[in-house]
CSV table of C-alpha atoms and ligand atoms in Angstrom, one decimal:
chain,number,residue,atom,x,y,z
A,1,UNK,CA,-10.7,20.7,-11.6
A,2,UNK,CA,-13.1,22.6,-9.2
A,3,UNK,CA,-12.3,25.6,-7.0
A,4,UNK,CA,-11.7,24.6,-3.4
A,5,UNK,CA,-10.5,26.0,-0.1
A,6,UNK,CA,-7.4,24.9,1.7
A,7,UNK,CA,-7.4,24.7,5.5
A,8,UNK,CA,-4.4,24.0,7.7
A,9,UNK,CA,-5.2,21.9,10.7
A,10,UNK,CA,-3.1,22.4,13.8
A,11,UNK,CA,-4.1,19.3,15.8
A,12,UNK,CA,-5.2,15.8,15.0
A,13,UNK,CA,-8.6,16.5,16.6
A,14,UNK,CA,-8.9,19.7,14.5
A,15,UNK,CA,-8.1,17.8,11.3
A,16,UNK,CA,-10.5,14.9,12.1
A,17,UNK,CA,-13.3,17.4,12.9
A,18,UNK,CA,-12.8,19.5,9.7
A,19,UNK,CA,-12.5,16.6,7.2
A,20,UNK,CA,-16.0,15.5,6.8
A,21,UNK,CA,-15.5,12.3,4.8
A,22,UNK,CA,-13.0,9.9,3.2
A,23,UNK,CA,-12.1,10.0,-0.5
A,24,UNK,CA,-13.9,6.7,-1.1
A,25,UNK,CA,-17.1,8.0,0.6
A,26,UNK,CA,-16.8,11.3,-1.2
A,27,UNK,CA,-16.7,9.5,-4.6
A,28,UNK,CA,-19.7,7.4,-3.6
A,29,UNK,CA,-21.7,10.4,-2.4
A,30,UNK,CA,-20.9,12.4,-5.5
A,31,UNK,CA,-22.6,9.8,-7.6
A,32,UNK,CA,-25.8,10.0,-5.6
A,33,UNK,CA,-25.9,13.8,-6.3
A,34,UNK,CA,-25.5,14.5,-2.6
A,35,UNK,CA,-25.1,18.2,-2.2
A,36,UNK,CA,-23.6,18.3,1.2
A,37,UNK,CA,-20.1,19.8,1.1
A,38,UNK,CA,-17.1,17.5,1.2
A,39,UNK,CA,-13.8,18.3,2.9
A,40,UNK,CA,-11.0,15.8,2.6
A,41,UNK,CA,-7.6,15.2,4.2
A,42,UNK,CA,-4.5,16.2,2.1
A,43,UNK,CA,-1.1,14.9,3.1
A,44,UNK,CA,1.5,15.3,0.3
A,45,UNK,CA,-1.4,15.8,-2.1
A,46,UNK,CA,0.0,13.5,-4.9
A,47,UNK,CA,-3.0,11.2,-5.1
A,48,UNK,CA,-5.8,13.4,-3.9
A,49,UNK,CA,-4.9,16.2,-6.4
A,50,UNK,CA,-4.6,13.6,-9.2
A,51,UNK,CA,-8.1,12.4,-8.5
A,52,UNK,CA,-9.4,16.0,-8.6
A,53,UNK,CA,-7.5,16.7,-11.9
A,54,UNK,CA,-9.0,13.4,-13.3
A,55,UNK,CA,-12.5,14.9,-12.5
A,56,UNK,CA,-13.2,12.0,-10.1
A,57,UNK,CA,-13.4,14.1,-7.1
A,58,UNK,CA,-14.5,17.7,-6.4
A,59,UNK,CA,-14.2,18.5,-2.7
A,60,UNK,CA,-15.1,22.0,-1.3
A,61,UNK,CA,-12.1,21.9,1.0
A,62,UNK,CA,-8.8,20.1,1.5
A,63,UNK,CA,-7.6,19.9,5.1
A,64,UNK,CA,-3.8,19.8,5.1
A,65,UNK,CA,-2.0,17.8,7.8
A,66,UNK,CA,1.3,19.6,7.2
A,67,UNK,CA,1.2,21.8,10.3
A,68,UNK,CA,0.0,19.1,12.7
A,69,UNK,CA,2.8,18.7,15.2
A,70,UNK,CA,4.2,15.2,15.8
A,71,UNK,CA,2.9,13.5,12.6
A,72,UNK,CA,6.2,13.7,10.8
A,73,UNK,CA,8.5,12.1,13.3
A,74,UNK,CA,10.2,8.7,13.6
A,75,UNK,CA,10.7,7.5,17.1
A,76,UNK,CA,12.0,4.4,18.8
A,77,UNK,CA,9.1,2.7,20.8
A,78,UNK,CA,9.7,1.4,24.3
A,79,UNK,CA,9.6,-2.2,23.1
A,80,UNK,CA,12.4,-1.5,20.6
A,81,UNK,CA,10.1,-1.1,17.6
A,82,UNK,CA,9.6,2.0,15.6
A,83,UNK,CA,6.7,4.5,15.5
A,84,UNK,CA,6.5,6.2,12.2
A,85,UNK,CA,4.3,9.3,11.9
A,86,UNK,CA,1.9,9.1,9.0
A,87,UNK,CA,3.3,12.4,7.6
A,88,UNK,CA,6.8,11.2,7.3
A,89,UNK,CA,7.8,11.4,3.6
A,90,UNK,CA,8.8,8.3,1.6
A,91,UNK,CA,12.2,9.9,1.0
A,92,UNK,CA,12.8,10.7,4.7
A,93,UNK,CA,11.9,7.2,5.7
A,94,UNK,CA,14.1,5.6,3.1
A,95,UNK,CA,17.0,7.6,4.2
A,96,UNK,CA,16.5,7.2,8.0
A,97,UNK,CA,19.5,5.5,9.6
A,98,UNK,CA,17.5,3.2,11.9
A,99,UNK,CA,15.2,2.2,9.1
A,100,UNK,CA,18.1,1.3,6.8
A,101,UNK,CA,19.9,-0.7,9.5
A,102,UNK,CA,16.9,-2.5,11.1
A,103,UNK,CA,14.3,-2.6,8.4
A,104,UNK,CA,16.3,-2.6,5.2
A,105,UNK,CA,13.5,-4.1,3.1
A,106,UNK,CA,11.3,-1.2,4.0
A,107,UNK,CA,14.1,1.3,3.0
A,108,UNK,CA,14.5,-0.5,-0.3
A,109,UNK,CA,10.8,-0.5,-1.1
A,110,UNK,CA,10.5,3.2,-0.5
A,111,UNK,CA,13.8,4.2,-2.2
A,112,UNK,CA,12.5,2.5,-5.4
A,113,UNK,CA,9.0,4.0,-5.3
A,114,UNK,CA,7.8,6.7,-7.8
A,115,UNK,CA,10.6,9.3,-8.3
A,116,UNK,CA,12.8,11.4,-6.1
A,117,UNK,CA,10.5,14.4,-6.5
A,118,UNK,CA,7.4,12.4,-5.5
A,119,UNK,CA,9.2,10.7,-2.6
A,120,UNK,CA,10.2,14.2,-1.3
A,121,UNK,CA,6.5,15.1,-1.0
A,122,UNK,CA,4.5,11.9,-0.7
A,123,UNK,CA,3.9,10.6,2.8
A,124,UNK,CA,3.7,7.1,4.2
A,125,UNK,CA,0.1,7.6,5.3
A,126,UNK,CA,-1.0,8.9,2.0
A,127,UNK,CA,0.9,6.0,0.3
A,128,UNK,CA,-1.1,3.4,2.2
A,129,UNK,CA,-4.4,5.3,1.5
A,130,UNK,CA,-3.9,6.2,-2.2
A,131,UNK,CA,-6.7,4.9,-4.5
A,132,UNK,CA,-6.0,2.2,-7.2
A,133,UNK,CA,-4.3,3.0,-10.5
A,134,UNK,CA,-6.6,0.9,-12.7
A,135,UNK,CA,-6.9,2.9,-15.9
A,136,UNK,CA,-10.6,2.3,-16.2
A,137,UNK,CA,-11.1,3.5,-12.6
A,138,UNK,CA,-9.0,6.6,-13.3
A,139,UNK,CA,-10.9,7.5,-16.5
A,140,UNK,CA,-14.1,9.4,-15.8
A,141,UNK,CA,-15.7,7.8,-18.9
A,142,UNK,CA,-15.7,4.3,-17.5
A,143,UNK,CA,-18.4,3.8,-14.9
A,144,UNK,CA,-17.0,0.5,-13.5
A,145,UNK,CA,-17.9,-1.5,-10.5
A,146,UNK,CA,-15.5,0.4,-8.2
A,147,UNK,CA,-17.3,3.6,-9.1
A,148,UNK,CA,-20.7,2.1,-8.5
A,149,UNK,CA,-21.3,0.7,-12.0
A,150,UNK,CA,-22.2,-2.9,-12.8
A,151,UNK,CA,-19.2,-4.1,-14.7
A,152,UNK,CA,-15.4,-4.6,-14.4
A,153,UNK,CA,-13.9,-3.4,-17.7
A,154,UNK,CA,-10.5,-4.8,-16.9
A,155,UNK,CA,-11.5,-8.5,-16.5
A,156,UNK,CA,-12.5,-8.7,-20.2
A,157,UNK,CA,-10.4,-5.8,-21.4
A,158,UNK,CA,-6.9,-4.3,-21.0
A,159,UNK,CA,-5.8,-6.4,-18.0
A,160,UNK,CA,-2.0,-6.3,-18.3
A,161,UNK,CA,-1.4,-4.3,-15.1
A,162,UNK,CA,-4.1,-6.1,-13.1
A,163,UNK,CA,-4.3,-8.8,-10.4
A,164,UNK,CA,-3.5,-12.5,-10.9
A,165,UNK,CA,-5.0,-13.5,-7.5
A,166,UNK,CA,-8.4,-12.9,-6.1
A,167,UNK,CA,-9.3,-10.8,-9.2
A,168,UNK,CA,-13.1,-11.2,-9.1
A,169,UNK,CA,-15.3,-9.1,-9.1
A,170,UNK,CA,-12.7,-6.3,-9.4
A,171,UNK,CA,-9.1,-6.9,-10.5
A,172,UNK,CA,-7.2,-3.9,-9.1
A,173,UNK,CA,-3.8,-4.4,-7.6
A,174,UNK,CA,-3.1,-2.6,-4.4
A,175,UNK,CA,-1.0,0.5,-5.4
A,176,UNK,CA,1.1,0.9,-2.3
A,177,UNK,CA,4.7,-0.5,-2.4
A,178,UNK,CA,5.1,0.3,1.3
A,179,UNK,CA,2.0,-1.9,2.1
A,180,UNK,CA,3.6,-5.2,1.0
A,181,UNK,CA,6.7,-4.8,3.0
A,182,UNK,CA,4.9,-3.4,6.1
A,183,UNK,CA,2.6,-6.4,6.1
A,184,UNK,CA,5.7,-8.7,5.8
A,185,UNK,CA,7.1,-6.9,8.9
A,186,UNK,CA,3.8,-7.3,10.8
A,187,UNK,CA,3.2,-3.6,11.1
A,188,UNK,CA,0.2,-2.1,12.9
A,189,UNK,CA,-1.5,1.2,12.4
A,190,UNK,CA,-2.9,3.8,14.7
A,191,UNK,CA,-6.0,5.9,13.8
A,192,UNK,CA,-7.5,8.7,15.9
A,193,UNK,CA,-10.9,10.3,15.5
A,194,UNK,CA,-12.2,13.8,16.4
A,195,UNK,CA,-13.0,12.6,20.0
A,196,UNK,CA,-9.4,11.5,20.4
A,197,UNK,CA,-10.5,7.8,20.4
A,198,UNK,CA,-7.6,5.7,19.3
A,199,UNK,CA,-8.0,2.6,17.1
A,200,UNK,CA,-5.0,0.3,16.7
A,201,UNK,CA,-5.1,-2.7,14.3
A,202,UNK,CA,-2.7,-4.9,12.3
A,203,UNK,CA,-2.1,-3.2,8.9
A,204,UNK,CA,-3.0,-6.5,7.1
A,205,UNK,CA,-6.6,-6.4,8.5
A,206,UNK,CA,-7.1,-2.7,7.5
A,207,UNK,CA,-7.3,-3.5,3.8
A,208,UNK,CA,-10.6,-4.4,2.3
A,209,UNK,CA,-10.9,-7.0,-0.5
A,210,UNK,CA,-13.4,-6.5,-3.3
A,211,UNK,CA,-15.4,-9.5,-2.1
A,212,UNK,CA,-16.2,-7.5,1.0
A,213,UNK,CA,-16.7,-4.1,-0.6
A,214,UNK,CA,-15.8,-3.0,-4.2
A,215,UNK,CA,-15.9,0.7,-3.5
A,216,UNK,CA,-13.2,1.1,-0.9
A,217,UNK,CA,-9.7,-0.4,-0.4
A,218,UNK,CA,-9.4,0.1,3.3
A,219,UNK,CA,-11.4,0.6,6.5
A,220,UNK,CA,-10.6,4.3,7.1
A,221,UNK,CA,-13.7,5.9,8.7
A,222,UNK,CA,-15.0,9.4,8.2
A,223,UNK,CA,-13.4,11.9,10.6
A,224,UNK,CA,-10.5,9.5,11.3
A,225,UNK,CA,-6.9,10.4,10.9
A,226,UNK,CA,-4.1,7.8,10.3
A,227,UNK,CA,-1.6,9.0,12.8
A,228,UNK,CA,1.2,6.4,12.9
A,229,UNK,CA,2.5,3.1,11.5
A,230,UNK,CA,4.0,0.9,14.2
A,231,UNK,CA,6.7,-1.6,13.5
A,232,UNK,CA,7.6,-4.3,16.0
A,233,UNK,CA,11.2,-4.8,17.0
A,234,UNK,CA,13.0,-7.1,14.5
A,235,UNK,CA,13.0,-10.7,15.9
A,236,UNK,CA,16.4,-12.2,16.6
A,237,UNK,CA,17.8,-13.5,13.3
A,238,UNK,CA,15.2,-11.8,11.1
A,239,UNK,CA,16.3,-11.4,7.6
A,240,UNK,CA,14.3,-9.6,5.0
A,241,UNK,CA,14.3,-8.5,1.3
A,242,UNK,CA,12.2,-6.5,-1.0
A,243,UNK,CA,12.5,-6.7,-4.8
A,244,UNK,CA,10.4,-5.1,-7.6
A,245,UNK,CA,10.3,-5.3,-11.3
A,246,UNK,CA,8.7,-2.7,-13.5
A,247,UNK,CA,8.7,-1.6,-17.1
A,248,UNK,CA,10.7,1.5,-16.0
A,249,UNK,CA,13.1,1.8,-13.1
A,250,UNK,CA,11.5,5.0,-11.9
A,251,UNK,CA,8.4,7.2,-12.1
A,252,UNK,CA,6.1,4.2,-12.4
A,253,UNK,CA,4.3,1.6,-10.3
A,254,UNK,CA,5.9,-1.9,-10.4
A,255,UNK,CA,4.5,-4.9,-12.4
A,256,UNK,CA,5.5,-7.2,-9.6
A,257,UNK,CA,7.0,-6.8,-6.1
A,258,UNK,CA,7.9,-9.2,-3.4
A,259,UNK,CA,8.7,-8.7,0.3
A,260,UNK,CA,10.2,-11.6,2.3
A,261,UNK,CA,10.7,-11.9,6.1
A,262,UNK,CA,12.4,-15.1,7.4
A,263,UNK,CA,13.8,-16.3,10.7
A,264,UNK,CA,16.1,-19.4,10.9
A,265,UNK,CA,17.0,-21.3,14.1
A,266,UNK,CA,20.4,-22.4,15.2
A,267,UNK,CA,20.2,-25.5,12.9
A,268,UNK,CA,19.6,-23.1,10.0
A,269,UNK,CA,16.0,-24.3,9.6
A,270,UNK,CA,13.3,-21.8,8.7
A,271,UNK,CA,11.0,-21.2,11.7
A,272,UNK,CA,9.2,-18.1,10.4
A,273,UNK,CA,8.3,-17.2,6.9
A,274,UNK,CA,6.2,-14.4,5.5
A,275,UNK,CA,6.1,-13.8,1.8
A,276,UNK,CA,4.0,-10.9,0.5
A,277,UNK,CA,3.3,-10.1,-3.2
A,278,UNK,CA,2.5,-6.6,-4.2
A,279,UNK,CA,0.9,-5.7,-7.6
A,280,UNK,CA,-0.6,-9.2,-7.5
A,281,UNK,CA,-4.0,-8.8,-5.9
A,282,UNK,CA,-6.4,-6.1,-4.6
A,283,UNK,CA,-4.7,-6.2,-1.2
A,284,UNK,CA,-1.2,-7.2,-0.3
A,285,UNK,CA,-1.1,-11.0,-1.0
A,286,UNK,CA,0.3,-13.5,1.5
A,287,UNK,CA,1.8,-16.4,-0.6
A,288,UNK,CA,1.0,-18.9,2.1
A,289,UNK,CA,1.9,-22.0,0.0
A,290,UNK,CA,5.3,-20.5,-0.5
A,291,UNK,CA,5.7,-19.8,3.2
A,292,UNK,CA,4.7,-23.4,4.0
A,293,UNK,CA,7.3,-24.7,1.5
A,294,UNK,CA,10.1,-23.0,3.5
A,295,UNK,CA,9.0,-23.7,7.0
A,296,UNK,CA,11.1,-26.4,8.7
A,297,UNK,CA,13.6,-26.5,5.8
A,298,UNK,CA,17.1,-25.3,5.2
A,299,UNK,CA,16.7,-22.2,3.0
A,300,UNK,CA,18.9,-23.1,0.0
A,301,UNK,CA,18.5,-22.6,-3.7
A,302,UNK,CA,16.3,-25.7,-4.2
A,303,UNK,CA,14.0,-24.7,-1.3
A,304,UNK,CA,13.7,-21.1,-2.7
A,305,UNK,CA,12.8,-22.4,-6.1
A,306,UNK,CA,10.2,-24.8,-4.7
A,307,UNK,CA,8.7,-21.9,-2.7
A,308,UNK,CA,8.7,-19.7,-5.7
A,309,UNK,CA,6.7,-22.3,-7.7
A,310,UNK,CA,4.3,-22.7,-4.8
A,311,UNK,CA,3.8,-18.9,-4.7
A,312,UNK,CA,1.9,-19.1,-7.9
A,313,UNK,CA,-0.5,-21.8,-6.7
A,314,UNK,CA,-4.1,-20.6,-7.1
A,315,UNK,CA,-3.3,-17.8,-9.5
A,316,UNK,CA,-6.1,-16.9,-12.0
A,317,UNK,CA,-4.4,-14.8,-14.6
A,318,UNK,CA,-6.5,-12.7,-16.9
A,319,UNK,CA,-6.2,-12.8,-20.7
A,320,UNK,CA,-3.4,-10.2,-20.8
A,321,UNK,CA,-1.4,-10.7,-17.6
A,322,UNK,CA,-0.2,-14.3,-17.7
A,323,UNK,CA,3.3,-12.9,-18.1
A,324,UNK,CA,3.2,-12.0,-14.4
A,325,UNK,CA,3.5,-15.6,-13.3
A,326,UNK,CA,7.0,-16.3,-14.4
A,327,UNK,CA,7.9,-12.7,-13.3
A,328,UNK,CA,6.7,-13.3,-9.8
A,329,UNK,CA,8.2,-16.8,-9.6
A,330,UNK,CA,11.7,-15.4,-10.5
A,331,UNK,CA,11.3,-12.5,-8.0
A,332,UNK,CA,10.2,-14.7,-5.1
A,333,UNK,CA,13.2,-17.0,-5.7
A,334,UNK,CA,15.6,-14.1,-5.8
A,335,UNK,CA,14.0,-12.3,-2.8
A,336,UNK,CA,14.3,-15.4,-0.7
A,337,UNK,CA,18.0,-15.9,-1.7
A,338,UNK,CA,18.6,-12.1,-1.1
A,339,UNK,CA,17.0,-12.3,2.4
A,340,UNK,CA,19.2,-15.2,3.6
A,341,UNK,CA,22.3,-13.6,2.1
A,342,UNK,CA,21.6,-10.5,4.3
A,343,UNK,CA,23.2,-10.2,7.7
A,344,UNK,CA,21.6,-8.0,10.2
B,1,FAD,C1,4.4,8.7,-11.5
B,1,FAD,C2,4.1,8.1,-10.2
B,1,FAD,C3,4.7,6.9,-9.8
B,1,FAD,C4,4.4,6.3,-8.6
B,1,FAD,N1,5.0,5.2,-8.2
B,1,FAD,C5,4.7,4.6,-7.0
B,1,FAD,C6,5.3,3.3,-6.6
B,1,FAD,O1,6.1,2.8,-7.3
B,1,FAD,N2,4.9,2.8,-5.4
B,1,FAD,C7,4.0,3.4,-4.6
B,1,FAD,O2,3.7,2.9,-3.6
B,1,FAD,N3,3.4,4.6,-5.0
B,1,FAD,C8,3.7,5.2,-6.2
B,1,FAD,N4,3.1,6.3,-6.5
B,1,FAD,C9,2.0,6.9,-5.7
B,1,FAD,C10,2.5,7.9,-4.6
B,1,FAD,O3,3.5,7.3,-3.9
B,1,FAD,C11,1.3,8.2,-3.8
B,1,FAD,O4,0.4,8.9,-4.6
B,1,FAD,C12,1.7,9.0,-2.6
B,1,FAD,O5,2.5,8.2,-1.7
B,1,FAD,C13,0.5,9.5,-1.8
B,1,FAD,O6,0.9,10.1,-0.7
B,1,FAD,P1,0.4,11.6,-0.4
B,1,FAD,O7,1.0,12.0,0.9
B,1,FAD,O8,0.7,12.5,-1.5
B,1,FAD,O9,-1.1,11.4,-0.2
B,1,FAD,P2,-2.4,12.3,-0.5
B,1,FAD,O10,-2.6,12.4,-2.0
B,1,FAD,O11,-2.2,13.6,0.2
B,1,FAD,O12,-3.5,11.4,0.2
B,1,FAD,C14,-3.9,10.2,-0.3
B,1,FAD,C15,-5.2,9.8,0.3
B,1,FAD,O13,-5.0,9.5,1.7
B,1,FAD,C16,-5.8,10.4,2.5
B,1,FAD,N5,-4.9,10.7,3.6
B,1,FAD,C17,-3.6,11.0,3.5
B,1,FAD,N6,-3.0,11.0,4.7
B,1,FAD,C18,-4.0,10.7,5.6
B,1,FAD,C19,-4.0,10.6,7.0
B,1,FAD,N7,-2.8,10.7,7.8
B,1,FAD,N8,-5.1,10.3,7.7
B,1,FAD,C20,-6.3,10.1,6.9
B,1,FAD,N9,-6.3,10.2,5.6
B,1,FAD,C21,-5.2,10.5,4.9
B,1,FAD,C22,-6.2,11.5,1.6
B,1,FAD,O14,-7.4,12.0,2.0
B,1,FAD,C23,-6.2,10.8,0.3
B,1,FAD,O15,-7.4,10.1,0.2
B,1,FAD,C24,3.4,7.0,-7.7
B,1,FAD,C25,2.8,8.2,-8.1
B,1,FAD,C26,3.1,8.7,-9.3
B,1,FAD,C27,2.5,10.0,-9.7
B,2,SF4,S1,-10.4,-3.6,-12.0
B,2,SF4,FE1,-11.8,-2.7,-10.5
B,2,SF4,S2,-11.3,-0.5,-10.7
B,2,SF4,FE2,-10.6,-1.5,-12.6
B,2,SF4,S3,-12.3,-1.6,-14.1
B,2,SF4,FE3,-12.5,-3.4,-12.9
B,2,SF4,S4,-13.9,-2.9,-11.2
B,2,SF4,FE4,-13.1,-1.0,-12.1
């Protein structure tokens, strides 16, 4: 790990001005032997310091957001939704009363992520922006496609933790547990640059699939700070669930995760269905065939099973991750039944 300076920004504009580049751009620039100094944002530091310890990143400076006022608050928005500062920790968010009452699937996703120690430090913004956990990507010896090489080692190699959908030319799974459930809840994000220009966009459209660019997972621009995650107010009758399955119950990323958001009308027919699979594809994956299987139907066990089967339509498992199909199918079925069993 290289020596580096640590700066503490006091304002968003200060942070945006001091952080010269994004982690993805810094890794690309390092390969081209660019000598210009790189300074990067640090939130909780869990992922950015991991990348430095893995010798994948050697910034001259980290710019901490810890002292920037207002980034670690959760406030009710005028429309009844929630504004979550990007520096709110996963632990604080999971324990927040309003989140637990109004967005229980989000609280469940965060309460199960990583470990208590990590949740105490890791922030929601950093969680959404962490880089993938593919073991070839994390090992400096493998110069794979995502690091500017010409080959994906996972597709023909050790693919057990990789994507079953949209897994060409790169088969990463998106690493953020928060992302799946936030997409299911139709969250938006707010980004601010050094000139105080604000950019708001749906979280779902912020993520970048490998077909568009193999070297970045999102559309964060240099000198831009993710300031907040914006949740719309829960629709009347909204019921949600989040379930995950991993090899271990803590201190690990999941093998499969499912977030469900449903609304039923007075006749108990499903009028809104969003089903998002995490650890399934390079970006949070909308299981649209499963959603279509529920719309207009009474959500009972048969409908949930049919939707779960439909969720696996179009899967292209790799040689070592076919086990994920029955795993996801079971989780989708259970998550739908858990959502309709929930009363807001
Ligand atoms: C053992 C282990 C198990 C884990 N299990 C899970 C799991 O189950 N689910 C899960 O989702 N995650 C899991 N994680 C990942 C962990 O949750 C993330 O590494 C963490 O959330 C990153 O947050 P951070 O605040 O530490 O980000 P940092 O490491 O500080 O930053 C991450 C990236 O985001 C950038 N950044 C951060 N905040 C901003 C901002 N506001 N504006 C602009 N750029 C910013 C940084 O420059 C950096 O590139 C696990 C980690 C470990 C070590
Ligand atoms: S899945 Fe992506 S990150 Fe992993 S080896 Fe293949 S190209 Fe690299």
